[in-house]
Structure formats: C-alpha cells, structure tokens
Short mmCIF file of C-alpha atoms and ligand atoms in Angstrom, two decimals:
data_model
loop_
_atom_site.label_atom_id
_atom_site.label_comp_id
_atom_site.label_asym_id
_atom_site.label_seq_id
_atom_site.Cartn_x
_atom_site.Cartn_y
_atom_site.Cartn_z
CA MET A 142 5.36 -7.23 -23.26
CA ALA A 143 2.90 -9.48 -21.39
CA LYS A 144 4.47 -12.73 -20.22
CA LYS A 145 3.22 -15.98 -21.72
CA PRO A 146 1.12 -18.11 -19.34
CA ALA A 147 3.09 -21.01 -17.86
CA ALA A 148 2.11 -24.54 -18.88
CA VAL A 149 -0.42 -26.29 -16.65
CA GLU A 150 1.44 -28.96 -14.72
CA GLY A 151 0.55 -31.58 -12.14
CA THR A 152 1.44 -29.05 -9.46
CA THR A 153 -0.72 -26.20 -10.80
CA LYS A 154 -3.23 -24.69 -8.38
CA VAL A 155 -6.71 -24.03 -9.79
CA VAL A 156 -8.85 -20.94 -9.15
CA GLY A 157 -12.11 -20.30 -10.96
CA ILE A 158 -15.25 -18.26 -11.36
CA PHE A 159 -18.78 -19.58 -10.77
CA GLY A 160 -21.41 -17.87 -12.91
CA ASP A 161 -24.17 -18.45 -15.44
CA PRO A 162 -23.38 -17.37 -18.05
CA VAL A 163 -19.67 -17.13 -17.52
CA ASP A 164 -18.33 -17.13 -21.07
CA HIS A 165 -18.30 -13.29 -21.26
CA SER A 166 -16.24 -12.94 -18.06
CA LEU A 167 -12.97 -11.00 -18.28
CA SER A 168 -11.74 -12.42 -14.95
CA PRO A 169 -9.88 -15.46 -16.40
CA ARG A 170 -7.93 -13.18 -18.73
CA MET A 171 -7.13 -10.73 -15.91
CA HIS A 172 -6.05 -13.32 -13.32
CA ASN A 173 -4.10 -15.51 -15.73
CA ALA A 174 -2.12 -12.45 -16.87
CA ALA A 175 -1.32 -11.75 -13.20
CA PHE A 176 -0.24 -15.36 -12.52
CA ALA A 177 2.05 -15.25 -15.57
CA GLU A 178 3.55 -11.92 -14.54
CA LEU A 179 4.45 -13.19 -11.07
CA GLU A 180 5.36 -16.66 -12.41
CA LEU A 181 2.89 -18.30 -10.06
CA ASP A 182 1.90 -21.91 -10.69
CA TYR A 183 -1.82 -21.13 -10.83
CA VAL A 184 -4.51 -21.22 -13.50
CA TYR A 185 -7.90 -19.44 -13.46
CA VAL A 186 -10.81 -21.15 -15.22
CA PRO A 187 -14.52 -20.49 -15.89
CA LEU A 188 -16.80 -22.75 -13.81
CA ARG A 189 -20.28 -22.67 -15.26
CA ALA A 190 -22.90 -23.78 -12.76
CA ASN A 191 -26.67 -23.54 -12.46
CA ARG A 192 -29.04 -23.05 -9.53
CA ARG A 193 -29.62 -26.80 -9.21
CA ASN A 194 -25.97 -27.81 -9.03
CA LEU A 195 -24.31 -24.77 -7.45
CA LYS A 196 -24.18 -26.30 -3.98
CA GLU A 197 -22.59 -29.49 -5.33
CA ALA A 198 -20.20 -27.42 -7.49
CA VAL A 199 -18.99 -25.26 -4.58
CA ARG A 200 -18.68 -28.28 -2.26
CA SER A 201 -16.55 -30.00 -4.90
CA MET A 202 -13.89 -27.28 -4.58
CA ARG A 203 -12.34 -29.10 -1.66
CA ALA A 204 -12.46 -32.54 -3.33
CA LEU A 205 -10.96 -31.20 -6.54
CA GLY A 206 -8.36 -29.08 -4.79
CA ILE A 207 -9.68 -25.79 -6.22
CA VAL A 208 -8.01 -23.22 -3.96
CA GLY A 209 -10.37 -20.30 -4.51
CA ALA A 210 -13.09 -18.87 -6.71
CA ASN A 211 -14.94 -15.75 -7.64
CA VAL A 212 -18.71 -15.78 -7.78
CA THR A 213 -20.64 -13.72 -10.27
CA VAL A 214 -24.22 -13.22 -11.48
CA PRO A 215 -26.60 -14.79 -10.50
CA PHE A 216 -24.99 -16.65 -7.56
CA LYS A 217 -23.56 -13.96 -5.27
CA GLN A 218 -26.41 -14.31 -2.78
CA ASP A 219 -26.68 -18.10 -3.04
CA ALA A 220 -22.98 -18.35 -2.21
CA LEU A 221 -23.65 -16.78 1.22
CA LYS A 222 -25.17 -20.04 2.39
CA LEU A 223 -22.42 -22.20 0.94
CA ALA A 224 -19.42 -20.69 2.73
CA GLN A 225 -18.41 -22.13 6.13
CA ARG A 226 -17.43 -18.73 7.42
CA LEU A 227 -18.40 -15.25 6.22
CA THR A 228 -16.30 -12.12 6.57
CA PRO A 229 -18.09 -9.18 8.23
CA THR A 230 -18.07 -7.44 4.83
CA ALA A 231 -19.85 -10.31 3.05
CA LYS A 232 -22.36 -10.46 5.90
CA ALA A 233 -23.07 -6.73 5.75
CA ILE A 234 -23.40 -6.68 1.95
CA GLY A 235 -25.42 -9.88 1.95
CA ALA A 236 -23.48 -11.40 -0.93
CA VAL A 237 -20.24 -13.28 -1.66
CA ASN A 238 -18.03 -12.64 -4.69
CA THR A 239 -14.88 -14.41 -3.45
CA LEU A 240 -14.39 -17.86 -1.90
CA TYR A 241 -11.07 -19.02 -0.47
CA PHE A 242 -9.79 -21.46 2.09
CA ASP A 243 -8.49 -20.33 5.45
CA ASP A 244 -7.45 -22.99 7.89
CA LYS A 245 -9.32 -25.60 5.77
CA ARG A 246 -12.60 -23.67 6.08
CA LEU A 247 -14.25 -22.18 3.02
CA VAL A 248 -14.52 -18.43 3.61
CA GLY A 249 -17.02 -16.20 1.78
CA ASP A 250 -15.88 -12.61 1.28
CA ASN A 251 -16.99 -9.67 -0.83
CA THR A 252 -14.39 -7.47 -2.56
CA ASP A 253 -16.83 -5.47 -4.73
CA GLY A 254 -17.19 -2.57 -2.29
CA VAL A 255 -13.49 -2.17 -1.63
CA GLY A 256 -12.85 -2.64 -5.35
CA PHE A 257 -15.17 0.27 -6.09
CA VAL A 258 -13.53 2.54 -3.49
CA ASP A 259 -10.02 1.61 -4.69
CA ALA A 260 -11.06 2.41 -8.27
CA LEU A 261 -12.22 5.85 -7.10
CA ALA A 262 -8.96 6.43 -5.23
CA ALA A 263 -6.96 5.46 -8.33
CA HIS A 264 -8.79 8.31 -10.08
CA GLY A 265 -7.90 10.74 -7.32
CA LEU A 266 -11.21 10.69 -5.47
CA ARG A 267 -11.18 9.82 -1.77
CA ALA A 268 -14.64 8.75 -0.60
CA ARG A 269 -14.25 10.32 2.85
CA LYS A 270 -16.83 13.05 3.54
CA LYS A 271 -18.10 12.94 -0.06
CA ARG A 272 -21.66 13.66 -1.18
CA VAL A 273 -22.79 10.86 -3.45
CA LEU A 274 -25.76 9.85 -5.60
CA ILE A 275 -26.17 6.12 -6.25
CA ILE A 276 -28.65 5.24 -9.01
CA GLY A 277 -30.08 1.74 -8.46
CA ALA A 278 -30.57 -0.36 -5.34
CA GLY A 279 -29.75 -3.91 -6.46
CA GLY A 280 -26.85 -6.18 -5.51
CA SER A 281 -24.07 -3.96 -6.85
CA ALA A 282 -25.54 -0.84 -5.19
CA ARG A 283 -25.36 -2.67 -1.84
CA ALA A 284 -21.66 -3.35 -2.31
CA VAL A 285 -20.96 0.22 -3.51
CA LEU A 286 -22.86 1.75 -0.59
CA HIS A 287 -21.05 -0.48 1.90
CA GLY A 288 -17.66 0.43 0.41
CA LEU A 289 -18.48 4.14 0.47
CA LEU A 290 -19.67 4.09 4.08
CA GLU A 291 -16.63 2.08 5.20
CA ALA A 292 -14.47 4.73 3.52
CA GLY A 293 -16.28 7.55 5.33
CA ALA A 294 -18.67 9.01 2.72
CA ALA A 295 -20.82 11.50 4.57
CA ASP A 296 -24.00 11.90 2.59
CA VAL A 297 -25.30 9.24 0.21
CA VAL A 298 -28.63 9.24 -1.60
CA VAL A 299 -29.85 6.03 -3.21
CA ALA A 300 -32.35 6.75 -6.00
CA ASN A 301 -34.24 3.80 -7.39
CA ARG A 302 -37.21 2.97 -9.62
CA THR A 303 -38.66 0.90 -6.77
CA LEU A 304 -38.50 3.23 -3.78
CA SER A 305 -39.09 0.51 -1.18
CA ARG A 306 -35.94 -1.32 -2.33
CA ALA A 307 -33.81 1.82 -1.90
CA ALA A 308 -35.39 2.41 1.53
CA GLN A 309 -34.55 -1.15 2.57
CA LEU A 310 -30.96 -0.72 1.43
CA ALA A 311 -30.63 2.57 3.34
CA ARG A 312 -32.07 0.94 6.48
CA ASP A 313 -29.83 -2.13 6.20
CA LEU A 314 -26.55 -0.25 5.80
CA SER A 315 -27.08 3.10 7.55
CA ARG A 316 -24.74 3.92 10.39
CA ARG A 317 -24.56 6.67 12.94
CA ASP A 318 -21.81 8.74 11.36
CA SER A 319 -23.25 8.98 7.85
CA ARG A 320 -26.44 10.10 6.23
CA VAL A 321 -28.08 7.66 3.81
CA ARG A 322 -31.41 8.51 2.20
CA ALA A 323 -33.66 6.75 -0.29
CA ALA A 324 -35.32 8.60 -3.16
CA ARG A 325 -37.31 8.13 -6.34
CA LEU A 326 -35.77 8.56 -9.78
CA ASP A 327 -37.36 11.99 -10.23
CA LEU A 328 -34.49 13.31 -8.10
CA LEU A 329 -32.35 12.81 -11.21
CA ASP A 330 -33.52 16.11 -12.62
CA ASP A 331 -33.59 18.15 -9.41
CA PHE A 332 -31.10 21.01 -9.85
CA ASP A 333 -30.82 21.95 -6.17
CA PHE A 334 -29.94 18.40 -5.25
CA LEU A 335 -27.62 17.59 -8.16
CA GLU A 336 -25.49 20.69 -7.72
CA THR A 337 -24.43 19.32 -4.31
CA ARG A 338 -23.10 15.98 -5.62
CA GLN A 339 -19.39 15.16 -6.00
CA LEU A 340 -19.89 11.62 -7.28
CA VAL A 341 -22.72 9.96 -9.24
CA VAL A 342 -22.65 6.17 -9.59
CA ASN A 343 -24.84 4.23 -12.00
CA CYS A 344 -25.64 0.82 -10.49
CA THR A 345 -28.32 -0.09 -13.05
CA PRO A 346 -27.87 -1.91 -16.37
CA VAL A 347 -29.88 0.79 -18.17
CA GLY A 348 -28.31 1.59 -21.54
CA LEU A 349 -26.58 -1.73 -22.06
CA LYS A 350 -29.18 -2.89 -24.57
CA GLY A 351 -28.82 0.25 -26.63
CA GLU A 352 -31.64 2.17 -24.91
CA THR A 353 -31.12 5.78 -23.83
CA PHE A 354 -30.25 6.46 -20.19
CA LEU A 355 -32.79 7.64 -17.63
CA ASP A 356 -34.04 11.23 -17.48
CA TYR A 357 -30.94 12.66 -15.80
CA ASP A 358 -29.88 16.31 -15.80
CA VAL A 359 -26.10 15.99 -15.89
CA ASP A 360 -25.74 19.76 -16.46
CA SER A 361 -26.89 20.43 -12.91
CA THR A 362 -23.90 18.60 -11.40
CA PRO A 363 -20.67 20.50 -10.64
CA ARG A 364 -18.05 20.46 -13.43
CA ASP A 365 -15.75 18.15 -11.46
CA CYS A 366 -18.48 15.71 -10.38
CA LEU A 367 -17.13 12.22 -11.13
CA HIS A 368 -19.48 9.91 -13.05
CA PHE A 369 -18.89 6.19 -12.49
CA ASP A 370 -20.80 3.51 -14.38
CA LEU A 371 -20.49 -0.02 -12.97
CA ALA A 372 -21.48 -1.32 -16.37
CA TYR A 373 -19.03 -1.39 -19.26
CA ALA A 374 -19.21 -2.23 -22.93
CA GLU A 375 -17.14 -1.91 -26.10
CA LYS A 376 -18.22 1.72 -26.42
CA PRO A 377 -18.84 4.16 -23.53
CA THR A 378 -22.22 3.41 -21.95
CA PRO A 379 -25.03 5.95 -22.57
CA PHE A 380 -24.60 7.23 -18.97
CA LEU A 381 -20.88 7.86 -19.43
CA ALA A 382 -21.33 9.20 -22.97
CA MET A 383 -23.82 11.72 -21.60
CA ALA A 384 -21.44 12.76 -18.79
CA ALA A 385 -18.43 12.98 -21.11
CA SER A 386 -20.38 15.10 -23.60
CA ARG A 387 -20.88 17.63 -20.79
CA LYS A 388 -17.17 17.42 -19.89
CA ARG A 389 -17.67 15.62 -16.58
CA PRO A 390 -14.89 13.17 -15.59
CA THR A 391 -15.88 9.52 -16.09
CA VAL A 392 -14.81 6.03 -14.97
CA ASP A 393 -16.14 2.75 -16.34
CA GLY A 394 -16.90 -0.53 -14.56
CA ARG A 395 -13.71 -2.26 -15.68
CA TYR A 396 -11.86 -0.30 -13.00
CA MET A 397 -14.09 -1.79 -10.31
CA LEU A 398 -13.58 -5.21 -11.91
CA LEU A 399 -9.82 -4.62 -11.75
CA PHE A 400 -9.68 -3.60 -8.10
CA GLN A 401 -12.15 -6.20 -6.81
CA GLY A 402 -10.05 -8.73 -8.73
CA ALA A 403 -6.84 -7.43 -7.16
CA ALA A 404 -8.32 -7.85 -3.66
CA ALA A 405 -9.48 -11.38 -4.53
CA PHE A 406 -6.04 -12.21 -6.00
CA LYS A 407 -4.49 -11.40 -2.61
CA ARG A 408 -6.91 -13.84 -0.93
CA PHE A 409 -6.11 -16.59 -3.47
CA THR A 410 -2.33 -16.28 -3.53
CA GLY A 411 -1.24 -14.16 -0.55
CA ARG A 412 0.56 -11.92 -3.06
CA ARG A 413 -0.03 -8.33 -4.02
CA ALA A 414 -1.70 -8.13 -7.44
CA PRO A 415 0.29 -6.73 -10.39
CA LEU A 416 -2.24 -4.03 -11.20
CA ALA A 417 -0.76 -2.65 -14.41
CA VAL A 418 -0.66 -6.08 -16.05
CA MET A 419 -4.22 -6.86 -14.95
CA ALA A 420 -5.42 -3.48 -16.23
CA LYS A 421 -3.79 -4.14 -19.59
CA ALA A 422 -5.56 -7.49 -19.82
CA LEU A 423 -8.85 -5.60 -19.38
CA GLY A 424 -7.95 -3.05 -22.05
CA ILE A 425 -7.59 -0.15 -19.59
CA LYS A 426 -4.72 1.90 -18.18
CA LEU A 427 -4.00 2.80 -14.59
CA PRO A 428 -4.49 6.53 -14.30
CA GLY A 429 -1.54 8.79 -13.42
P1 NDP B 1497 -29.60 -5.93 -9.96
O1 NDP B 1497 -30.49 -6.67 -10.89
O2 NDP B 1497 -29.35 -6.46 -8.60
O3 NDP B 1497 -30.18 -4.42 -9.80
C1 NDP B 1497 -30.54 -3.68 -10.93
C2 NDP B 1497 -30.94 -2.25 -10.51
O4 NDP B 1497 -31.21 -1.53 -11.72
C3 NDP B 1497 -32.19 -2.18 -9.66
O5 NDP B 1497 -32.07 -1.11 -8.76
C4 NDP B 1497 -33.29 -1.89 -10.69
O6 NDP B 1497 -34.39 -1.15 -10.17
C5 NDP B 1497 -32.54 -0.99 -11.66
N1 NDP B 1497 -33.12 -1.03 -13.00
C6 NDP B 1497 -33.11 -2.07 -13.86
N2 NDP B 1497 -33.73 -1.73 -15.02
C7 NDP B 1497 -34.17 -0.44 -14.85
C8 NDP B 1497 -34.86 0.47 -15.67
N3 NDP B 1497 -35.27 0.13 -16.91
N4 NDP B 1497 -35.12 1.71 -15.20
C9 NDP B 1497 -34.71 2.06 -13.96
N5 NDP B 1497 -34.05 1.25 -13.13
C10 NDP B 1497 -33.77 0.01 -13.57
O7 NDP B 1497 -28.22 -5.72 -10.77
P2 NDP B 1497 -26.75 -5.50 -10.17
O8 NDP B 1497 -26.82 -4.47 -9.11
O9 NDP B 1497 -26.14 -6.81 -9.87
O10 NDP B 1497 -25.96 -4.93 -11.46
C11 NDP B 1497 -26.19 -3.63 -11.98
C12 NDP B 1497 -25.16 -3.32 -13.06
O11 NDP B 1497 -23.84 -3.27 -12.49
C13 NDP B 1497 -25.09 -4.37 -14.18
O12 NDP B 1497 -24.92 -3.70 -15.40
C14 NDP B 1497 -23.87 -5.19 -13.83
O13 NDP B 1497 -23.27 -5.77 -14.96
C15 NDP B 1497 -22.95 -4.11 -13.24
N6 NDP B 1497 -21.94 -4.64 -12.30
C16 NDP B 1497 -20.62 -4.35 -12.54
C17 NDP B 1497 -19.63 -4.81 -11.68
C18 NDP B 1497 -18.20 -4.47 -11.95
O14 NDP B 1497 -17.29 -5.08 -11.36
N7 NDP B 1497 -17.92 -3.51 -12.80
C19 NDP B 1497 -19.96 -5.62 -10.48
C20 NDP B 1497 -21.38 -5.85 -10.31
C21 NDP B 1497 -22.32 -5.37 -11.21
P3 NDP B 1497 -35.62 -1.91 -9.42
O15 NDP B 1497 -35.15 -2.17 -8.01
O16 NDP B 1497 -36.73 -0.93 -9.50
O17 NDP B 1497 -35.88 -3.17 -10.20
#
C-alpha cells in the first residue's frame, strides 16, 4: 500500500514545478509519493507563473528556500537564461526542465532526453545502433534526439511539417558518429523507409484534441518496431491506438515522465528514486 505523505513541518524542504498551466501536472503526485515512500521531509508543489513574472519567481527560490524545481510548458527555454550554470545537456538541448542548487548556484539541467532513453531501456530497447524515426521537431523532439544520440543511436530521421525546423534540429545536434536527417511528413507513408525502422517516436501533440493521426503507414514497419508517443491521455492516443491495432509494441508518454522525474528526484534529494511507487502514482506499471 502507498505510504501516507508526512505532515508538512517547519523543517520541510520545498520542491516545485513552474508551468502555465500547471494544474494538470502529474509531477506533484509522483514526487510526493516518492518522498513518502522514502520518508523524506520534502513536499512538491505546483508553482504557477507567467511570462512576466517567471524571472522574479525563479529568483525567489533562493529567498524562499525552495531547494529545486521542474520547469514545464511554456518555460523550458526561458529557464535557460535564469539558471546561473547550465549542464552540457541543457545547453545542447537548449532547454531546462530541472533546476537545483549546487554549491549555492542555481543549476539548469534537462532530464527529458535521459528520461526518454531510460523509458526505452525499461521496455527492453537499447538505443545503441538503432534506426529511428522521430515525428515532430519541437522542444520535446530536441530532447529525444539528444538522448538517442548520447545513447548511440546510429540513424535518426526527423520528419516534420515544417522541413526547415527539422533541418535546423538535425544541424544543431548532429555528430560525427551518427546519421541524422531531416524529412517532410510524406516519408510517413514510404514503405522502403519505414521497413527499416526499429523505433518510431511521436513528438507532436496531434491526436490529443480527438483528431485522427497523420497519414502514417504503420503496416510498413517491422512487427517488432516500438511505437512511443510522448503524449498521453486517459485513453491510448490515436498514434498508439493505430500501432496497437496492427500489433506493434507501444509505450506512452507517462514512462518518459516517470524516468525524467526519477532523474530530477536524484538532483533534488541525492537519493535514488523509488520507481515502482512513482509509476503507481502515474497509473502505470514498470514492465518486467
Ligand atoms: P512543440 O510545440 O515544441 O512542437 C510541436 C511539434 O508538433 C512541431 O514539430 C510541430 O510541427 C508539430 N505539429 C503540431 N501540430 C501539428 C499538426 N497538426 N500536423 C503536423 N505536425 C504538427 O511541442 P513539444 O515538442 O513541447 O511537445 C510535443 C508533445 O510532446 C506534446 O503533446 C507534449 O505534451 C508532449 N511531451 C511529453 C513529455 C513527457 O514527459 N511525456 C515531455 C515533453 C512533451 P511544426 O514545426 O511544423 O509546427
């Protein structure tokens, strides 16, 4: 049974999440369950900010004794300028999703890429040498591509509605030992290409408002091609529903949320995250 959260005392350390909106966020539930499990004197709270007061809000962390924070939509890029030091990962991705203090300096890090790769590994897929299709070229695609390249993916194609954005992403993150190409969305029904993919990642919000997914020929992918949607909802997203209906293995975005949260938890507390408890708080199970 999940442990009850401890009472907030005068000694309790505060961690939060900056976002707008932030009321839908599952992070407070996930982190508070982890604090309770490890009997840590911490509490995780939503911190709603807006573009006008974000700087003031982040600066106030020190004054208020807030020991760390996550950053979500739409502030991940704004937060880059507010940290006193950036990790190489945050710099490369160009966004911050985790703020914590190290030696009194506010550090900006990004755990989205590693969270994605850890979620894959939990489902038995090592990114090393894999052939991947990323659909979308926005902020989350940047983190996913960075995570995949760090983990040794060999051949990644980024297909996007706006080709120039995918091309920019490929240029920004390409490295010598991996092949990254940009493409238009019409690649999504190219049999010769799709039959070579081992992983397809949806980094667009398409389908979340009830619309059908893009024109994508899932049947052309190999039977064991893993389909990962960063988005998640009460029901399987249209992208995952399509993949599941053709018997392809699927993973939803809550797994990335879990593993990016676990990496952030380590930064906030110095402790290893209790994954099973955090997964349960998100309504998912650790595979295996
Ligand atoms: P961005 O707004 O930065 O990027 C959106 C991308 O989707 C762009 O590439 C955009 O293409 C594309 N897109 C949007 N609408 C359409 C459309 N109608 N047809 C084709 N392409 C479209 O969003 P993010 O990258 O931040 O987020 C993407 C999704 O990932 C969201 O659903 C978000 O909730 C989820 N997410 C989940 C996380 C998790 O932990 N599970 C973490 C981060 C994000 P174009 O460039 O042409 O505009």
